Short mmCIF file of C-alpha atoms and ligand atoms in Angstrom, two decimals:
data_model
loop_
_atom_site.label_atom_id
_atom_site.label_comp_id
_atom_site.label_asym_id
_atom_site.label_seq_id
_atom_site.Cartn_x
_atom_site.Cartn_y
_atom_site.Cartn_z
CA MET A 1 -45.70 -85.60 -1.92
CA PRO A 2 -45.65 -81.79 -2.24
CA ALA A 3 -44.85 -79.83 0.91
CA GLU A 4 -47.49 -78.81 3.37
CA LEU A 5 -48.20 -75.08 3.22
CA ILE A 6 -47.52 -72.91 6.27
CA ASP A 7 -50.51 -70.57 6.14
CA GLY A 8 -49.13 -67.23 7.31
CA ALA A 9 -52.42 -65.47 6.65
CA ALA A 10 -54.32 -67.84 8.99
CA ILE A 11 -51.64 -67.73 11.71
CA ALA A 12 -51.47 -63.92 11.48
CA ARG A 13 -55.27 -63.79 11.85
CA GLU A 14 -55.02 -65.94 14.98
CA ILE A 15 -52.43 -63.59 16.49
CA ARG A 16 -54.42 -60.49 15.58
CA ASP A 17 -57.51 -61.98 17.26
CA GLU A 18 -55.46 -62.74 20.40
CA VAL A 19 -54.04 -59.20 20.39
CA ALA A 20 -57.55 -57.74 20.01
CA ARG A 21 -58.79 -59.76 23.01
CA GLU A 22 -55.81 -58.72 25.14
CA THR A 23 -56.17 -55.11 24.02
CA ALA A 24 -59.79 -55.12 25.19
CA ALA A 25 -58.66 -56.43 28.58
CA LEU A 26 -56.06 -53.64 28.83
CA VAL A 27 -58.60 -51.02 27.79
CA ALA A 28 -60.81 -52.28 30.61
CA ARG A 29 -57.91 -51.47 32.95
CA GLY A 30 -57.79 -47.91 31.57
CA VAL A 31 -55.01 -48.13 28.97
CA ARG A 32 -55.59 -48.19 25.23
CA PRO A 33 -52.40 -49.23 23.38
CA GLY A 34 -51.42 -46.50 20.92
CA LEU A 35 -49.25 -46.75 17.80
CA ALA A 36 -47.96 -43.75 15.85
CA VAL A 37 -46.63 -44.19 12.34
CA ILE A 38 -44.70 -41.44 10.57
CA LEU A 39 -44.57 -41.44 6.78
CA VAL A 40 -42.24 -39.01 5.05
CA GLY A 41 -42.71 -38.45 1.32
CA ASP A 42 -45.02 -40.16 -1.11
CA ASP A 43 -43.50 -43.52 -1.95
CA PRO A 44 -46.60 -45.49 -3.04
CA ALA A 45 -45.53 -48.81 -1.51
CA SER A 46 -44.79 -47.12 1.84
CA ALA A 47 -48.17 -45.38 1.75
CA VAL A 48 -49.90 -48.76 1.32
CA TYR A 49 -47.93 -50.28 4.24
CA VAL A 50 -48.70 -47.33 6.50
CA GLN A 51 -52.39 -47.43 5.66
CA SER A 52 -52.63 -51.14 6.42
CA LYS A 53 -50.76 -50.71 9.72
CA GLY A 54 -53.25 -48.00 10.78
CA LYS A 55 -56.21 -50.14 9.75
CA ALA A 56 -54.86 -53.20 11.59
CA CYS A 57 -54.36 -51.12 14.72
CA GLU A 58 -57.91 -49.83 14.71
CA GLU A 59 -59.26 -53.30 14.04
CA ALA A 60 -57.41 -54.55 17.13
CA GLY A 61 -59.01 -51.77 19.20
CA MET A 62 -55.82 -49.72 19.48
CA HIS A 63 -55.36 -45.98 19.20
CA SER A 64 -53.74 -45.19 15.88
CA VAL A 65 -52.03 -42.01 14.75
CA THR A 66 -50.58 -41.49 11.27
CA ILE A 67 -48.40 -38.46 10.63
CA ARG A 68 -47.83 -37.75 6.94
CA LEU A 69 -44.98 -35.34 6.17
CA PRO A 70 -43.83 -33.94 2.82
CA ALA A 71 -40.73 -35.33 1.03
CA SER A 72 -39.02 -31.99 1.71
CA THR A 73 -39.15 -32.52 5.52
CA THR A 74 -35.80 -31.79 7.17
CA GLU A 75 -34.13 -34.05 9.73
CA PRO A 76 -34.72 -31.59 12.63
CA GLU A 77 -38.40 -31.34 11.66
CA LEU A 78 -38.80 -35.12 11.70
CA LEU A 79 -36.90 -35.39 15.00
CA ALA A 80 -39.26 -32.83 16.54
CA HIS A 81 -42.18 -35.10 15.67
CA VAL A 82 -40.38 -38.09 17.19
CA ASP A 83 -39.69 -36.09 20.37
CA ALA A 84 -43.36 -35.15 20.68
CA LEU A 85 -44.44 -38.78 20.30
CA ASN A 86 -41.74 -39.91 22.75
CA ALA A 87 -43.35 -37.57 25.32
CA ASP A 88 -46.97 -38.46 24.52
CA PRO A 89 -48.40 -40.87 27.13
CA ALA A 90 -51.16 -42.01 24.72
CA ILE A 91 -48.51 -43.38 22.34
CA HIS A 92 -46.77 -46.64 23.29
CA GLY A 93 -45.24 -47.53 19.94
CA ILE A 94 -43.55 -45.33 17.35
CA LEU A 95 -42.64 -46.43 13.86
CA VAL A 96 -40.95 -44.31 11.19
CA GLN A 97 -41.62 -45.86 7.81
CA MET A 98 -38.46 -46.53 5.79
CA PRO A 99 -37.03 -45.56 3.37
CA LEU A 100 -36.59 -41.90 4.26
CA PRO A 101 -35.72 -39.11 1.79
CA LYS A 102 -31.98 -38.60 1.20
CA GLN A 103 -31.62 -35.50 3.44
CA ILE A 104 -32.58 -37.57 6.54
CA ASP A 105 -30.20 -40.04 8.17
CA PRO A 106 -32.27 -43.10 9.18
CA ASP A 107 -29.79 -44.05 11.92
CA VAL A 108 -30.20 -40.68 13.63
CA VAL A 109 -33.99 -41.07 13.55
CA ILE A 110 -33.94 -44.66 14.82
CA ARG A 111 -31.67 -43.68 17.72
CA ARG A 112 -34.02 -40.82 18.66
CA ILE A 113 -37.04 -43.10 19.29
CA ARG A 114 -37.32 -44.10 22.95
CA PRO A 115 -36.22 -47.74 23.12
CA ASP A 116 -39.34 -48.61 25.15
CA LYS A 117 -41.50 -47.23 22.30
CA ASP A 118 -39.39 -48.69 19.49
CA VAL A 119 -41.86 -51.40 18.40
CA ASP A 120 -39.93 -51.91 15.14
CA GLY A 121 -36.97 -53.14 17.22
CA PHE A 122 -34.35 -51.19 15.27
CA HIS A 123 -32.89 -49.07 18.12
CA PRO A 124 -29.41 -50.31 19.13
CA VAL A 125 -30.70 -50.96 22.67
CA ASN A 126 -33.28 -53.38 21.32
CA VAL A 127 -30.82 -54.91 18.85
CA GLY A 128 -28.51 -55.60 21.81
CA LYS A 129 -31.32 -57.04 23.92
CA VAL A 130 -32.30 -59.44 21.16
CA LEU A 131 -28.68 -60.56 20.87
CA ILE A 132 -28.34 -61.28 24.59
CA GLY A 133 -31.74 -62.98 24.68
CA ASP A 134 -33.45 -60.34 26.86
CA ARG A 135 -37.14 -60.69 25.95
CA ASP A 136 -37.96 -57.26 27.41
CA GLY A 137 -36.61 -55.77 24.19
CA PHE A 138 -38.56 -55.48 20.95
CA VAL A 139 -37.76 -57.97 18.22
CA PRO A 140 -38.05 -56.63 14.64
CA CYS A 141 -41.47 -57.67 13.33
CA THR A 142 -40.50 -59.80 10.33
CA PRO A 143 -38.02 -62.14 12.07
CA ALA A 144 -40.35 -62.27 15.08
CA GLY A 145 -43.09 -63.34 12.66
CA VAL A 146 -40.92 -66.05 11.17
CA GLN A 147 -40.16 -67.45 14.62
CA GLU A 148 -43.85 -67.40 15.49
CA LEU A 149 -44.66 -69.28 12.26
CA LEU A 150 -42.15 -71.98 13.22
CA LEU A 151 -43.56 -72.18 16.73
CA ARG A 152 -47.21 -72.36 15.72
CA SER A 153 -46.53 -74.85 12.92
CA GLY A 154 -44.82 -77.20 15.37
CA VAL A 155 -41.46 -77.17 13.57
CA GLU A 156 -38.73 -78.80 15.69
CA THR A 157 -35.96 -76.21 15.97
CA LYS A 158 -33.86 -77.59 18.83
CA GLY A 159 -30.55 -78.79 17.41
CA ALA A 160 -31.77 -78.22 13.86
CA GLU A 161 -29.47 -76.92 11.15
CA CYS A 162 -30.93 -73.48 10.41
CA VAL A 163 -29.54 -71.68 7.38
CA ILE A 164 -30.45 -68.03 6.85
CA VAL A 165 -29.82 -66.41 3.47
CA GLY A 166 -29.38 -62.65 3.89
CA ARG A 167 -27.73 -60.55 6.62
CA SER A 168 -29.78 -57.36 6.65
CA ASN A 169 -30.34 -55.52 9.92
CA ILE A 170 -34.11 -55.88 9.56
CA VAL A 171 -34.31 -59.58 8.75
CA GLY A 172 -31.16 -61.73 8.47
CA LYS A 173 -29.16 -60.57 11.50
CA PRO A 174 -32.04 -60.46 14.04
CA MET A 175 -33.24 -63.81 12.65
CA MET A 176 -29.80 -65.24 13.45
CA ALA A 177 -29.92 -63.76 16.96
CA LEU A 178 -33.36 -65.32 17.59
CA MET A 179 -32.62 -68.80 16.29
CA VAL A 180 -29.36 -69.18 18.18
CA GLN A 181 -30.89 -68.51 21.63
CA SER A 182 -31.57 -71.41 23.95
CA GLY A 183 -35.33 -70.77 24.27
CA ARG A 184 -38.32 -72.26 22.47
CA ALA A 185 -38.67 -72.06 18.69
CA ALA A 186 -34.90 -71.55 18.70
CA ASN A 187 -31.87 -73.51 19.99
CA ALA A 188 -30.76 -74.20 16.42
CA THR A 189 -27.31 -74.41 14.88
CA VAL A 190 -27.29 -71.29 12.74
CA THR A 191 -25.46 -70.46 9.53
CA VAL A 192 -25.85 -67.07 7.88
CA CYS A 193 -25.17 -66.82 4.14
CA HIS A 194 -24.79 -63.54 2.23
CA SER A 195 -23.64 -62.07 -1.04
CA ALA A 196 -20.01 -63.11 -0.45
CA THR A 197 -20.87 -66.72 0.51
CA ARG A 198 -19.05 -69.30 -1.60
CA ASP A 199 -21.18 -72.20 -2.82
CA LEU A 200 -24.54 -71.11 -1.41
CA ALA A 201 -26.19 -74.39 -2.45
CA ALA A 202 -23.78 -76.41 -0.28
CA HIS A 203 -25.14 -74.55 2.75
CA THR A 204 -28.84 -74.46 1.83
CA ALA A 205 -28.85 -78.16 0.95
CA ARG A 206 -28.03 -79.17 4.53
CA ALA A 207 -30.63 -76.92 6.16
CA ASP A 208 -33.42 -78.52 8.18
CA ILE A 209 -34.84 -75.00 8.37
CA LEU A 210 -34.08 -72.66 5.48
CA ILE A 211 -35.00 -68.99 5.91
CA VAL A 212 -34.48 -66.86 2.83
CA ALA A 213 -34.37 -63.05 2.85
CA ALA A 214 -32.17 -62.00 -0.04
CA GLY A 215 -34.47 -59.94 -2.27
CA ARG A 216 -33.59 -62.09 -5.30
CA PRO A 217 -36.66 -63.49 -7.09
CA ARG A 218 -36.76 -67.32 -7.02
CA MET A 219 -33.02 -67.69 -6.35
CA ILE A 220 -33.47 -70.82 -4.21
CA THR A 221 -34.54 -73.75 -6.37
CA GLY A 222 -35.70 -77.22 -5.33
CA ALA A 223 -32.23 -78.59 -6.09
CA MET A 224 -30.83 -76.37 -3.31
CA VAL A 225 -33.31 -77.62 -0.67
CA LYS A 226 -32.79 -80.62 1.64
CA PRO A 227 -35.55 -83.22 1.29
CA GLY A 228 -37.94 -82.83 4.23
CA ALA A 229 -36.80 -79.30 5.10
CA THR A 230 -38.95 -76.43 6.32
CA VAL A 231 -38.59 -73.49 3.95
CA ILE A 232 -39.51 -69.97 5.04
CA ASP A 233 -39.54 -67.46 2.21
CA VAL A 234 -39.30 -63.87 3.42
CA GLY A 235 -38.76 -62.39 -0.05
CA ILE A 236 -41.33 -60.18 -1.70
CA ASN A 237 -40.40 -59.33 -5.27
CA ARG A 238 -42.43 -57.82 -8.09
CA VAL A 239 -41.92 -59.61 -11.39
CA GLU A 240 -43.52 -58.76 -14.71
CA ASP A 241 -46.47 -60.91 -15.66
CA ALA A 242 -48.43 -59.94 -18.75
CA SER A 243 -51.25 -62.31 -17.80
CA THR A 244 -52.27 -60.23 -14.77
CA LYS A 245 -54.30 -57.01 -14.84
CA SER A 246 -51.56 -55.03 -13.10
CA GLY A 247 -48.85 -56.42 -15.38
CA TYR A 248 -46.87 -57.84 -12.47
CA ARG A 249 -47.13 -60.35 -9.66
CA LEU A 250 -45.38 -61.03 -6.37
CA VAL A 251 -42.91 -63.87 -5.99
CA GLY A 252 -40.59 -64.87 -3.19
CA ASP A 253 -36.87 -65.54 -3.08
CA VAL A 254 -37.68 -69.25 -3.35
CA ASP A 255 -38.76 -70.95 -6.55
CA PHE A 256 -41.97 -72.18 -4.97
CA GLU A 257 -42.94 -74.84 -7.50
CA SER A 258 -39.62 -76.71 -7.48
CA ALA A 259 -38.93 -76.23 -3.74
CA ARG A 260 -42.40 -77.48 -2.89
CA GLN A 261 -41.59 -80.89 -4.42
CA VAL A 262 -38.65 -81.37 -2.03
CA ALA A 263 -39.53 -79.59 1.22
CA ALA A 264 -41.84 -80.94 3.92
CA ARG A 265 -43.23 -77.50 4.77
CA ILE A 266 -43.08 -74.21 2.92
CA THR A 267 -44.48 -70.69 3.16
CA PRO A 268 -46.17 -69.27 0.06
CA VAL A 269 -45.69 -65.72 -1.27
CA PRO A 270 -47.96 -63.87 -0.79
CA LYS A 271 -49.78 -65.04 2.38
CA GLY A 272 -46.73 -66.48 4.06
CA VAL A 273 -44.39 -64.29 6.09
CA GLY A 274 -45.91 -61.00 4.83
CA PRO A 275 -49.08 -60.95 7.00
CA MET A 276 -47.04 -61.92 10.07
CA THR A 277 -45.13 -58.63 10.04
CA ILE A 278 -48.19 -56.51 10.87
CA ALA A 279 -49.43 -59.11 13.38
CA MET A 280 -46.13 -58.88 15.26
CA LEU A 281 -46.20 -55.07 15.12
CA LEU A 282 -49.55 -55.17 16.93
CA SER A 283 -48.20 -57.69 19.39
CA ASN A 284 -45.16 -55.47 20.11
CA THR A 285 -47.41 -52.42 20.58
CA LEU A 286 -49.60 -54.31 23.03
CA ARG A 287 -46.52 -55.32 25.00
CA ALA A 288 -45.17 -51.74 24.97
CA ALA A 289 -48.47 -50.56 26.49
CA ARG A 290 -48.38 -53.32 29.12
CA GLN A 291 -44.80 -52.49 30.02
CA ALA A 292 -45.72 -48.80 30.29
CA LEU A 293 -48.55 -49.70 32.66
CA ALA A 294 -46.23 -51.82 34.80
CA SER A 295 -43.47 -49.20 35.00
P1 LIG B 1 -31.54 -56.45 1.86
O1 LIG B 1 -31.48 -56.06 0.41
O2 LIG B 1 -31.30 -55.41 2.89
O3 LIG B 1 -30.54 -57.63 2.10
C1 LIG B 1 -30.43 -58.70 1.24
C2 LIG B 1 -29.40 -59.65 1.78
O4 LIG B 1 -29.29 -60.76 0.89
C3 LIG B 1 -28.02 -59.04 1.90
O5 LIG B 1 -27.57 -59.25 3.23
C4 LIG B 1 -27.16 -59.81 0.90
O6 LIG B 1 -25.86 -60.08 1.41
C5 LIG B 1 -27.95 -61.09 0.69
N1 LIG B 1 -27.81 -61.58 -0.68
C6 LIG B 1 -28.03 -60.91 -1.81
N2 LIG B 1 -27.72 -61.67 -2.88
C7 LIG B 1 -27.30 -62.85 -2.40
C8 LIG B 1 -26.84 -64.04 -3.01
N3 LIG B 1 -26.78 -64.16 -4.33
N4 LIG B 1 -26.49 -65.06 -2.19
C9 LIG B 1 -26.57 -64.96 -0.86
N5 LIG B 1 -27.01 -63.84 -0.22
C10 LIG B 1 -27.36 -62.81 -0.99
O7 LIG B 1 -32.93 -57.16 2.02
P2 LIG B 1 -33.98 -57.28 3.25
O8 LIG B 1 -34.45 -55.93 3.61
O9 LIG B 1 -33.48 -58.20 4.30
O10 LIG B 1 -35.16 -58.01 2.46
C11 LIG B 1 -34.98 -59.26 1.84
C12 LIG B 1 -36.24 -59.66 1.13
O11 LIG B 1 -37.28 -59.80 2.11
C13 LIG B 1 -36.79 -58.65 0.14
O12 LIG B 1 -37.41 -59.35 -0.94
C14 LIG B 1 -37.81 -57.87 0.90
O13 LIG B 1 -38.83 -57.33 0.08
C15 LIG B 1 -38.37 -58.95 1.78
N6 LIG B 1 -38.94 -58.46 3.07
C16 LIG B 1 -40.16 -58.91 3.40
C17 LIG B 1 -40.75 -58.52 4.58
C18 LIG B 1 -42.09 -59.05 4.96
O14 LIG B 1 -42.83 -58.42 5.66
N7 LIG B 1 -42.41 -60.26 4.54
C19 LIG B 1 -40.07 -57.63 5.44
C20 LIG B 1 -38.80 -57.20 5.09
C21 LIG B 1 -38.24 -57.63 3.89
#
């Protein structure tokens, strides 16, 4: 029987509705959560992401600010904007859209954002908090979304063999830190595979939970999946497809058709992990506002 689909779009909708309700309650107490997004340059994909983040914020009843800067912006100029947002009490979350133009060091920018406004969870303080299991920190939105998908789909994670493919700072490593904790939707035995891993299939084939974030279109085939596994495909890759109007389509890092015949549960691409990222950004912003109110 083909795998059951984990409907990321529906689960993300559920979370966004919850966030909207909780935002309204906070507004009634006099605080409107505010998110500022800075976009430097004119990368078309980044512009689309930034626009949808702003729209999602407004839909949730949050205050949304988008700062668009030219590609020629210098590092000190960008840092001055970050400083102003750090000091602005109406802003609870700050996000600088990556990638940045070459003249700007992303690490310097990330370290400049106040950790308590770093809703992307990339500041070293938040990275450390996630590693030690301190839930006061902000978890990067994509791995947080994957964990929420597991939780809300009722996937048993305790003691499970969880194999993560990819070790990036935005997905693979924080995913590892989340799944290894002793809390709920975690408590797994975690293996992280990467580009130097020998015999990738030997690892993936023993995964009860397989999370793939490698940026390699359809690299995980059904033959590499354990029968009955839960497969979470983080990958978003554009591949050429002459049959579509745009000439391309989006595929994951998992070969959906073959993996679906073997797995028990699987996320599609699109409408799997993708919509969860924005939902978790809203959730992080709400929490940043709550924490600001409490402090
Ligand atoms: P990245 O390029 O920073 O990292 C890719 C990782 O995959 C590396 O750690 C590398 O070691 C590993 N890798 C590459 N080839 C491999 C191989 N043959 N075997 C094993 N490991 C291999 O990527 P990223 O930023 O983590 O993104 C990964 C994918 O997830 C991309 O397709 C990206 O578009 C997607 N993504 C989606 C979302 C979302 O919102 N759904 C968010 C972030 C990233």
